[in-house]
Amino acid sequence: MENEEKTGGNQSHILVFFFPVQGHMNPMVQFSKRLASKGQRVTIVTTTSASKSMKTANPSCFGSNLKVELVSDGSEHVNPGSETMEQSVERVQIETMKSLAELIKNIKNSSDANEKYPLKFLVYHYSMPWALNIAREQGIDGGPFYTTPASVKTICYHYHKGVLKLPLEGPTTKLPALPPLQLQDLPSFFSDPDTDPVFIKIAMDQFSNLSEVKWIFHSTFDKLEHEVLEWMANQNLPIKTIGPTIPSMFLDKKLQNDKDYGLDLFESNVATCMNWLDSKEAGSVVYASFGSLANLSKEQIEELAWGLNNSGYHFLWVVRDSEKEKLPENFLDKITEKGLLVSWCTQLQVLAHKAVGCFVTHCGWNSALEALSLGIPMVGMPHRADHPTVAKYVMDVWKVGVRVKVNNGFATKEEITTCIRQVMDTDKGMELRKSSLVWKELARQAMDEGGSSNKNIEEFVAKLKLM
Ligand code: UDP
């Protein structure tokens, strides 16, 4: 009843089908929560194999309009390690197509769907464009959700259209709506010859039916990527910014229960991190994390370890269990109280803590958006995928960080220390901090009442009623 009043009787059911990797789940879960907060019923769909890796689920931040459903991707019939990357992508697609179609059929046939919450729409991760056909075959509409910056999608679009040609003809390339880009600024699947071709295929497949959709959701906000967003809109791509996709209590503070993402593939020890940070002075700690997937070489981890240590600042460093064996020998004994190493943390809480003065990051899109939304300047150490482009924007466009220089893909401890000191303790660092605070406010405004992203979400909810 409460929801009916809120929406004037406009209650639809939306399926949100995500890609089960932490950095791709978080933004889609957040979008789901925002839709649910506007009175819509939302079902987050993931695969049975992904659900096995989930360590924590916090339903209290979901509310009664939001639930999770599982579909099979066929992995229960496959021996781990027996498939190539290509075979695995193909199997997931074929098996998930079947079970997703089944799920849609079942929901449509349920009395709840027919009477109160008609199923209207499937939001799917952009790497699974085939989900659109499934939705339409079952009589509902669908649209992709982008968990990467609009700039990266635009670069891919230029490559798809033959405007970006590789190898580059000069040291930089000037593509429409983008700053001059060097090879090192392009997504790694264009610049790294060792990249598995399946990644370029996935990047190109996103355009296979993009001209057929009426809604393209992006976890970004208008002011942040104004130029590329306008340019893409001029190509008749119906892009809607709906970000930053960060829990409300870190932005507009309108949704009281929305304090964390709610679905985690890793376990964190919140108290250890918070108690340690509580004991440090404001702005005195360097936080370092390379997200959920990065796999750095042993040499690079060692260099990073000494780079952090030699900076002279306290540091909180997330080293995932799979990376721990690469640490320098006896590193933990040598750093004593100066550093705290954890295998995972609640990153938003850490970034929001007053003790944190800078973020050494691989420039994953969520990490960068989170730092920007919380006003924390960055030291960018891009690893792969879209990270190089994000690092380029962090440094040269948004001016909220510096980028570690690399030689043959390798960053030295001296360079890492220099970059940290630059952000923590120089006039340039002050400028970066000021600029970060401006973006923090713009990020909040975008999601708040009347803000560009909030309006786009409301427009979508209103249009659902007419579908
Ligand atoms: N994250 C976290 N705790 C950590 C490290 C990362 O909660 O210790 C979260 C972070 O807040 C972000 C996501 O994991 O939302 C990582 O996404 P990102 O796009 O930055 O990187 P990816 O993992 O996709 O490379």
CSV table of C-alpha atoms in Angstrom, one decimal, residues 4-369:
chain,number,residue,atom,x,y,z
A,4,GLU,CA,1.3,2.1,-4.3
A,5,GLU,CA,0.9,5.5,-2.8
A,6,LYS,CA,4.5,6.4,-3.5
A,7,THR,CA,4.2,5.5,-7.2
A,8,GLY,CA,0.6,6.3,-7.9
A,9,GLY,CA,-0.2,2.7,-8.5
A,10,ASN,CA,2.7,2.4,-10.9
A,11,GLN,CA,4.3,-0.9,-9.7
A,12,SER,CA,6.3,-2.9,-12.2
A,13,HIS,CA,8.6,-5.9,-11.8
A,14,ILE,CA,12.1,-5.6,-13.2
A,15,LEU,CA,14.7,-8.3,-13.5
A,16,VAL,CA,18.3,-7.2,-13.1
A,17,PHE,CA,20.7,-9.8,-14.5
A,18,PHE,CA,24.2,-9.2,-13.4
A,19,PHE,CA,27.7,-10.5,-14.2
A,20,PRO,CA,28.9,-12.3,-11.1
A,21,VAL,CA,32.2,-10.4,-10.4
A,22,GLN,CA,32.3,-8.0,-7.4
A,23,GLY,CA,33.0,-4.8,-9.5
A,24,HIS,CA,30.1,-5.7,-11.9
A,25,MET,CA,27.7,-6.8,-9.2
A,26,ASN,CA,27.9,-3.7,-7.0
A,27,PRO,CA,26.7,-1.1,-9.4
A,28,MET,CA,23.8,-3.3,-10.6
A,29,VAL,CA,22.7,-4.1,-7.1
A,30,GLN,CA,22.7,-0.4,-6.3
A,31,PHE,CA,20.6,0.4,-9.4
A,32,SER,CA,18.2,-2.4,-8.2
A,33,LYS,CA,18.0,-0.8,-4.8
A,34,ARG,CA,17.2,2.6,-6.3
A,35,LEU,CA,14.4,1.1,-8.4
A,36,ALA,CA,13.0,-0.7,-5.4
A,37,SER,CA,13.1,2.5,-3.4
A,38,LYS,CA,10.8,4.1,-6.0
A,39,GLY,CA,8.2,1.4,-5.4
A,40,GLN,CA,9.2,-1.1,-8.1
A,41,ARG,CA,9.6,-4.8,-7.5
A,42,VAL,CA,13.1,-5.9,-8.5
A,43,THR,CA,14.5,-9.4,-8.8
A,44,ILE,CA,18.3,-9.6,-9.0
A,45,VAL,CA,19.2,-12.6,-11.1
A,46,THR,CA,22.5,-14.4,-10.9
A,47,THR,CA,23.8,-17.9,-11.6
A,48,THR,CA,23.9,-20.8,-9.2
A,49,SER,CA,27.6,-21.0,-9.6
A,50,ALA,CA,28.0,-17.3,-8.7
A,51,SER,CA,25.8,-17.8,-5.6
A,52,LYS,CA,28.2,-20.4,-4.3
A,53,SER,CA,31.0,-17.8,-4.1
A,54,MET,CA,28.9,-15.4,-2.2
A,55,LYS,CA,30.3,-14.9,1.3
A,56,THR,CA,27.9,-12.4,2.7
A,57,ALA,CA,24.4,-11.2,1.8
A,58,ASN,CA,22.9,-8.4,3.8
A,59,PRO,CA,19.2,-8.4,3.1
A,60,SER,CA,18.6,-5.6,5.5
A,61,CYS,CA,19.8,-3.1,3.0
A,62,PHE,CA,17.5,-4.6,0.3
A,63,GLY,CA,14.0,-4.0,1.7
A,64,SER,CA,10.9,-6.0,0.8
A,65,ASN,CA,10.8,-5.0,-2.8
A,66,LEU,CA,14.1,-6.6,-3.7
A,67,LYS,CA,15.0,-10.3,-3.9
A,68,VAL,CA,17.6,-12.5,-5.5
A,69,GLU,CA,16.8,-15.5,-7.8
A,70,LEU,CA,19.2,-18.0,-9.2
A,71,VAL,CA,19.4,-19.5,-12.7
A,72,SER,CA,21.7,-22.3,-13.8
A,73,ASP,CA,24.6,-21.6,-16.1
A,74,GLY,CA,25.3,-25.3,-16.5
A,75,SER,CA,28.5,-25.2,-14.4
A,76,GLU,CA,27.2,-28.0,-12.2
A,77,HIS,CA,27.9,-30.4,-15.1
A,78,VAL,CA,31.4,-29.1,-15.8
A,79,ASN,CA,34.6,-30.2,-14.1
A,80,PRO,CA,36.6,-27.1,-12.9
A,81,GLY,CA,39.4,-26.2,-15.3
A,82,SER,CA,38.2,-28.5,-18.1
A,83,GLU,CA,37.1,-25.6,-20.4
A,84,THR,CA,38.9,-22.9,-22.3
A,85,MET,CA,37.8,-19.4,-21.8
A,86,GLU,CA,36.0,-19.4,-25.1
A,87,GLN,CA,34.2,-22.7,-24.2
A,88,SER,CA,33.2,-21.4,-20.8
A,89,VAL,CA,31.7,-18.1,-22.3
A,90,GLU,CA,29.8,-20.2,-24.9
A,91,ARG,CA,28.4,-22.7,-22.3
A,92,VAL,CA,27.4,-19.9,-19.9
A,93,GLN,CA,25.5,-18.2,-22.7
A,94,ILE,CA,23.7,-21.3,-24.0
A,95,GLU,CA,22.7,-22.6,-20.6
A,96,THR,CA,21.8,-19.3,-19.1
A,97,MET,CA,19.7,-18.4,-22.1
A,98,LYS,CA,17.6,-21.5,-21.4
A,99,SER,CA,17.2,-20.9,-17.7
A,100,LEU,CA,16.6,-17.2,-17.9
A,101,ALA,CA,13.8,-17.8,-20.4
A,102,GLU,CA,12.3,-20.3,-18.0
A,103,LEU,CA,12.5,-17.8,-15.1
A,104,ILE,CA,10.8,-15.1,-17.1
A,105,LYS,CA,8.0,-17.5,-18.2
A,106,ASN,CA,7.4,-18.6,-14.6
A,107,ILE,CA,7.3,-15.0,-13.2
A,108,LYS,CA,4.9,-14.0,-16.0
A,109,ASN,CA,2.6,-16.9,-15.2
A,110,SER,CA,2.5,-16.2,-11.5
A,111,SER,CA,-0.7,-14.6,-10.2
A,112,ASP,CA,1.4,-12.0,-8.3
A,113,ALA,CA,2.9,-10.8,-11.6
A,114,ASN,CA,-0.4,-10.6,-13.4
A,115,GLU,CA,-2.3,-8.8,-10.8
A,116,LYS,CA,0.0,-6.5,-8.9
A,117,TYR,CA,3.5,-6.4,-10.3
A,118,PRO,CA,3.5,-7.0,-14.1
A,119,LEU,CA,6.9,-8.1,-15.3
A,120,LYS,CA,8.0,-5.4,-17.7
A,121,PHE,CA,11.8,-5.2,-18.2
A,122,LEU,CA,15.1,-7.1,-18.1
A,123,VAL,CA,18.2,-5.0,-17.3
A,124,TYR,CA,21.3,-7.1,-18.3
A,125,HIS,CA,25.0,-6.6,-18.0
A,126,TYR,CA,26.3,-5.2,-21.3
A,127,SER,CA,28.6,-8.2,-21.9
A,128,MET,CA,25.5,-10.4,-22.4
A,129,PRO,CA,23.6,-8.7,-25.3
A,130,TRP,CA,21.9,-12.0,-26.1
A,131,ALA,CA,19.7,-11.4,-23.0
A,132,LEU,CA,17.7,-8.9,-25.1
A,133,ASN,CA,16.5,-11.6,-27.4
A,134,ILE,CA,15.4,-13.7,-24.5
A,135,ALA,CA,13.5,-10.9,-23.0
A,136,ARG,CA,11.8,-10.0,-26.2
A,137,GLU,CA,10.9,-13.6,-27.1
A,138,GLN,CA,9.2,-13.7,-23.7
A,139,GLY,CA,7.3,-10.5,-24.4
A,140,ILE,CA,9.1,-8.0,-22.2
A,141,ASP,CA,11.7,-5.3,-23.1
A,142,GLY,CA,15.3,-5.1,-22.1
A,143,GLY,CA,18.3,-2.8,-22.0
A,144,PRO,CA,22.0,-3.2,-21.1
A,145,PHE,CA,23.7,-1.9,-18.0
A,146,TYR,CA,27.3,-0.5,-18.3
A,147,THR,CA,29.6,-1.1,-15.4
A,148,THR,CA,32.4,0.7,-17.3
A,149,PRO,CA,32.9,4.4,-17.9
A,150,ALA,CA,31.2,5.9,-21.0
A,151,SER,CA,34.6,7.0,-22.3
A,152,VAL,CA,35.6,3.3,-22.5
A,153,LYS,CA,32.5,2.4,-24.3
A,154,THR,CA,33.1,5.3,-26.7
A,155,ILE,CA,36.6,4.1,-27.5
A,156,CYS,CA,35.2,0.6,-28.2
A,157,TYR,CA,32.5,2.2,-30.4
A,158,HIS,CA,35.2,4.0,-32.4
A,159,TYR,CA,37.1,0.8,-32.9
A,160,HIS,CA,33.9,-1.0,-33.9
A,161,LYS,CA,33.2,1.7,-36.5
A,162,GLY,CA,36.8,1.6,-37.8
A,163,VAL,CA,37.6,5.2,-36.5
A,164,LEU,CA,40.1,3.9,-34.0
A,165,LYS,CA,42.8,2.1,-36.0
A,166,LEU,CA,45.5,0.0,-34.5
A,167,PRO,CA,48.4,0.2,-34.4
A,168,LEU,CA,48.2,4.0,-33.7
A,169,GLU,CA,49.7,6.1,-36.5
A,170,GLY,CA,51.4,8.5,-34.1
A,171,PRO,CA,52.2,8.8,-30.3
A,172,THR,CA,48.6,9.9,-29.7
A,173,THR,CA,45.2,9.5,-31.3
A,174,LYS,CA,42.4,12.1,-31.3
A,175,LEU,CA,39.1,10.4,-31.3
A,176,PRO,CA,35.7,12.3,-31.3
A,177,ALA,CA,34.7,13.5,-27.8
A,178,LEU,CA,37.8,12.0,-26.1
A,179,PRO,CA,41.0,13.7,-24.9
A,180,PRO,CA,44.2,12.9,-26.9
A,181,LEU,CA,45.0,9.3,-26.0
A,182,GLN,CA,48.3,7.4,-26.1
A,183,LEU,CA,48.4,3.7,-26.5
A,184,GLN,CA,48.9,3.3,-22.7
A,185,ASP,CA,45.6,5.1,-22.1
A,186,LEU,CA,43.5,2.7,-24.2
A,187,PRO,CA,41.7,-0.3,-22.6
A,188,SER,CA,44.3,-3.1,-22.3
A,189,PHE,CA,42.6,-5.4,-24.8
A,190,PHE,CA,43.6,-2.9,-27.5
A,191,SER,CA,47.1,-2.2,-26.3
A,192,ASP,CA,48.3,-5.5,-24.8
A,193,PRO,CA,49.3,-8.0,-27.5
A,194,ASP,CA,49.0,-10.9,-25.0
A,195,THR,CA,45.2,-10.2,-24.4
A,196,ASP,CA,42.9,-13.2,-25.0
A,197,PRO,CA,41.0,-12.3,-28.2
A,198,VAL,CA,37.8,-13.3,-26.4
A,199,PHE,CA,37.9,-10.0,-24.6
A,200,ILE,CA,37.9,-8.0,-27.8
A,201,LYS,CA,35.1,-10.2,-29.1
A,202,ILE,CA,33.1,-9.4,-25.9
A,203,ALA,CA,33.9,-5.7,-26.3
A,204,MET,CA,32.6,-5.7,-29.8
A,205,ASP,CA,29.6,-8.0,-29.3
A,206,GLN,CA,28.1,-5.3,-27.1
A,207,PHE,CA,27.2,-3.4,-30.3
A,208,SER,CA,25.5,-6.3,-31.9
A,209,ASN,CA,22.0,-5.1,-31.0
A,210,LEU,CA,22.7,-1.7,-29.3
A,211,SER,CA,20.8,0.2,-31.9
A,212,GLU,CA,17.6,-1.8,-31.1
A,213,VAL,CA,17.3,-0.8,-27.4
A,214,LYS,CA,15.4,2.1,-25.9
A,215,TRP,CA,17.4,2.2,-22.7
A,216,ILE,CA,21.1,2.0,-22.0
A,217,PHE,CA,22.0,2.4,-18.4
A,218,HIS,CA,25.4,3.7,-17.3
A,219,SER,CA,27.0,3.8,-13.9
A,220,THR,CA,28.3,7.3,-14.3
A,221,PHE,CA,26.9,10.8,-14.0
A,222,ASP,CA,26.3,13.5,-16.6
A,223,LYS,CA,28.8,16.1,-15.4
A,224,LEU,CA,31.5,13.5,-15.0
A,225,GLU,CA,31.5,12.4,-18.6
A,226,HIS,CA,29.6,15.2,-20.2
A,227,GLU,CA,31.5,15.2,-23.5
A,228,VAL,CA,31.3,11.5,-24.4
A,229,LEU,CA,27.8,11.2,-23.1
A,230,GLU,CA,26.6,14.0,-25.4
A,231,TRP,CA,28.5,12.6,-28.3
A,232,MET,CA,27.0,9.1,-27.8
A,233,ALA,CA,23.5,10.5,-27.5
A,234,ASN,CA,24.1,12.2,-30.8
A,235,GLN,CA,24.7,8.8,-32.3
A,236,ASN,CA,21.1,8.0,-31.3
A,237,LEU,CA,22.1,5.8,-28.4
A,238,PRO,CA,19.6,6.3,-25.7
A,239,ILE,CA,22.1,6.5,-22.8
A,240,LYS,CA,20.8,7.2,-19.3
A,241,THR,CA,23.2,7.9,-16.5
A,242,ILE,CA,22.1,6.4,-13.2
A,243,GLY,CA,25.2,6.8,-11.0
A,244,PRO,CA,27.4,7.0,-9.1
A,245,THR,CA,26.1,3.6,-8.0
A,246,ILE,CA,27.1,3.9,-4.4
A,247,PRO,CA,25.0,3.2,-1.3
A,248,SER,CA,22.8,6.1,-0.5
A,249,MET,CA,24.3,6.7,2.9
A,250,PHE,CA,27.6,7.7,1.3
A,251,LEU,CA,25.9,10.1,-1.1
A,252,ASP,CA,22.5,11.7,-0.8
A,253,LYS,CA,21.7,9.9,2.5
A,254,LYS,CA,18.0,9.5,1.5
A,255,LEU,CA,17.8,5.7,1.9
A,256,GLN,CA,18.6,5.0,5.6
A,257,ASN,CA,19.2,1.3,5.2
A,258,ASP,CA,21.4,1.6,2.2
A,259,LYS,CA,24.8,1.5,4.0
A,260,ASP,CA,26.6,-1.2,2.0
A,261,TYR,CA,26.4,-3.0,-1.3
A,262,GLY,CA,24.9,-6.1,0.4
A,263,LEU,CA,26.3,-9.0,-1.8
A,264,ASP,CA,29.9,-9.8,-1.2
A,265,LEU,CA,32.2,-12.4,-2.8
A,266,PHE,CA,34.8,-11.8,0.0
A,267,GLU,CA,34.7,-11.6,3.7
A,268,SER,CA,36.1,-8.5,5.5
A,269,ASN,CA,37.0,-7.8,9.1
A,270,VAL,CA,35.4,-4.4,9.5
A,271,ALA,CA,36.3,-3.9,13.2
A,272,THR,CA,40.0,-4.5,12.6
A,273,CYS,CA,40.2,-1.9,9.9
A,274,MET,CA,38.0,0.7,11.6
A,275,ASN,CA,39.8,0.3,15.0
A,276,TRP,CA,43.2,0.7,13.3
A,277,LEU,CA,42.0,3.8,11.3
A,278,ASP,CA,40.4,5.3,14.5
A,279,SER,CA,43.8,5.3,16.1
A,280,LYS,CA,45.3,7.4,13.2
A,281,GLU,CA,45.3,11.2,12.6
A,282,ALA,CA,43.0,12.8,10.0
A,283,GLY,CA,44.4,12.5,6.5
A,284,SER,CA,47.5,10.5,7.5
A,285,VAL,CA,46.8,7.1,6.0
A,286,VAL,CA,47.4,5.7,2.5
A,287,TYR,CA,44.8,3.2,1.5
A,288,ALA,CA,45.9,0.7,-1.2
A,289,SER,CA,43.7,-1.8,-3.0
A,290,PHE,CA,43.7,-3.4,-6.4
A,291,GLY,CA,40.1,-4.6,-6.4
A,292,SER,CA,38.8,-8.1,-6.7
A,293,LEU,CA,40.6,-9.5,-9.7
A,294,ALA,CA,44.0,-8.0,-10.3
A,295,ASN,CA,46.8,-10.5,-10.4
A,296,LEU,CA,50.1,-8.6,-10.1
A,297,SER,CA,53.5,-10.2,-10.7
A,298,LYS,CA,55.5,-11.1,-7.6
A,299,GLU,CA,58.1,-8.5,-8.6
A,300,GLN,CA,55.4,-5.8,-8.8
A,301,ILE,CA,53.8,-6.7,-5.4
A,302,GLU,CA,57.3,-6.5,-3.9
A,303,GLU,CA,57.9,-3.1,-5.4
A,304,LEU,CA,54.5,-1.9,-4.3
A,305,ALA,CA,55.2,-3.2,-0.7
A,306,TRP,CA,58.4,-1.2,-0.4
A,307,GLY,CA,56.9,1.8,-2.2
A,308,LEU,CA,54.1,2.0,0.4
A,309,ASN,CA,56.5,1.3,3.3
A,310,ASN,CA,59.1,3.8,2.1
A,311,SER,CA,56.6,6.6,1.7
A,312,GLY,CA,56.8,7.1,5.5
A,313,TYR,CA,53.0,7.2,5.9
A,314,HIS,CA,50.8,4.7,7.7
A,315,PHE,CA,49.1,2.4,5.1
A,316,LEU,CA,46.2,0.0,5.0
A,317,TRP,CA,46.7,-2.4,2.2
A,318,VAL,CA,44.2,-5.0,0.8
A,319,VAL,CA,46.2,-8.0,-0.3
A,320,ARG,CA,43.8,-10.8,-1.3
A,321,ASP,CA,44.6,-14.3,-0.2
A,322,SER,CA,45.6,-15.3,-3.7
A,323,GLU,CA,48.2,-12.5,-3.7
A,324,LYS,CA,49.7,-13.0,-0.3
A,325,GLU,CA,52.4,-15.4,-1.2
A,326,LYS,CA,53.9,-12.7,-3.5
A,327,LEU,CA,54.7,-10.4,-0.5
A,328,PRO,CA,58.4,-9.8,0.3
A,329,GLU,CA,59.8,-12.2,2.9
A,330,ASN,CA,59.1,-11.2,6.4
A,331,PHE,CA,57.4,-8.0,5.2
A,332,LEU,CA,54.8,-8.1,8.0
A,333,ASP,CA,57.6,-8.3,10.6
A,334,LYS,CA,59.5,-5.4,9.1
A,335,ILE,CA,56.6,-2.9,8.8
A,336,THR,CA,55.5,-3.4,12.5
A,337,GLU,CA,52.7,-0.9,13.3
A,338,LYS,CA,53.2,1.2,10.2
A,339,GLY,CA,51.0,-0.9,8.0
A,340,LEU,CA,47.9,-3.0,8.3
A,341,LEU,CA,47.4,-5.7,5.7
A,342,VAL,CA,43.9,-7.3,5.3
A,343,SER,CA,42.6,-9.7,2.7
A,344,TRP,CA,39.4,-7.6,2.1
A,345,CYS,CA,37.8,-4.6,3.7
A,346,THR,CA,34.6,-2.6,3.4
A,347,GLN,CA,36.1,-0.2,1.0
A,348,LEU,CA,33.5,2.5,1.2
A,349,GLN,CA,33.8,2.7,5.0
A,350,VAL,CA,37.6,2.9,4.7
A,351,LEU,CA,37.5,5.6,2.0
A,352,ALA,CA,34.9,7.6,4.1
A,353,HIS,CA,37.1,7.4,7.2
A,354,LYS,CA,38.7,10.7,8.1
A,355,ALA,CA,42.1,9.1,8.6
A,356,VAL,CA,42.4,8.2,4.9
A,357,GLY,CA,44.3,10.8,2.9
A,358,CYS,CA,44.9,9.0,-0.4
A,359,PHE,CA,44.0,5.9,-2.4
A,360,VAL,CA,46.5,3.9,-4.3
A,361,THR,CA,44.2,2.1,-6.8
A,362,HIS,CA,44.3,0.0,-9.9
A,363,CYS,CA,41.6,2.4,-11.2
A,364,GLY,CA,38.8,-0.1,-11.4
A,365,TRP,CA,35.7,1.8,-12.4
A,366,ASN,CA,34.0,1.3,-9.0
A,367,SER,CA,37.0,2.1,-7.0
A,368,ALA,CA,37.6,5.4,-8.9
A,369,LEU,CA,33.9,6.4,-8.7
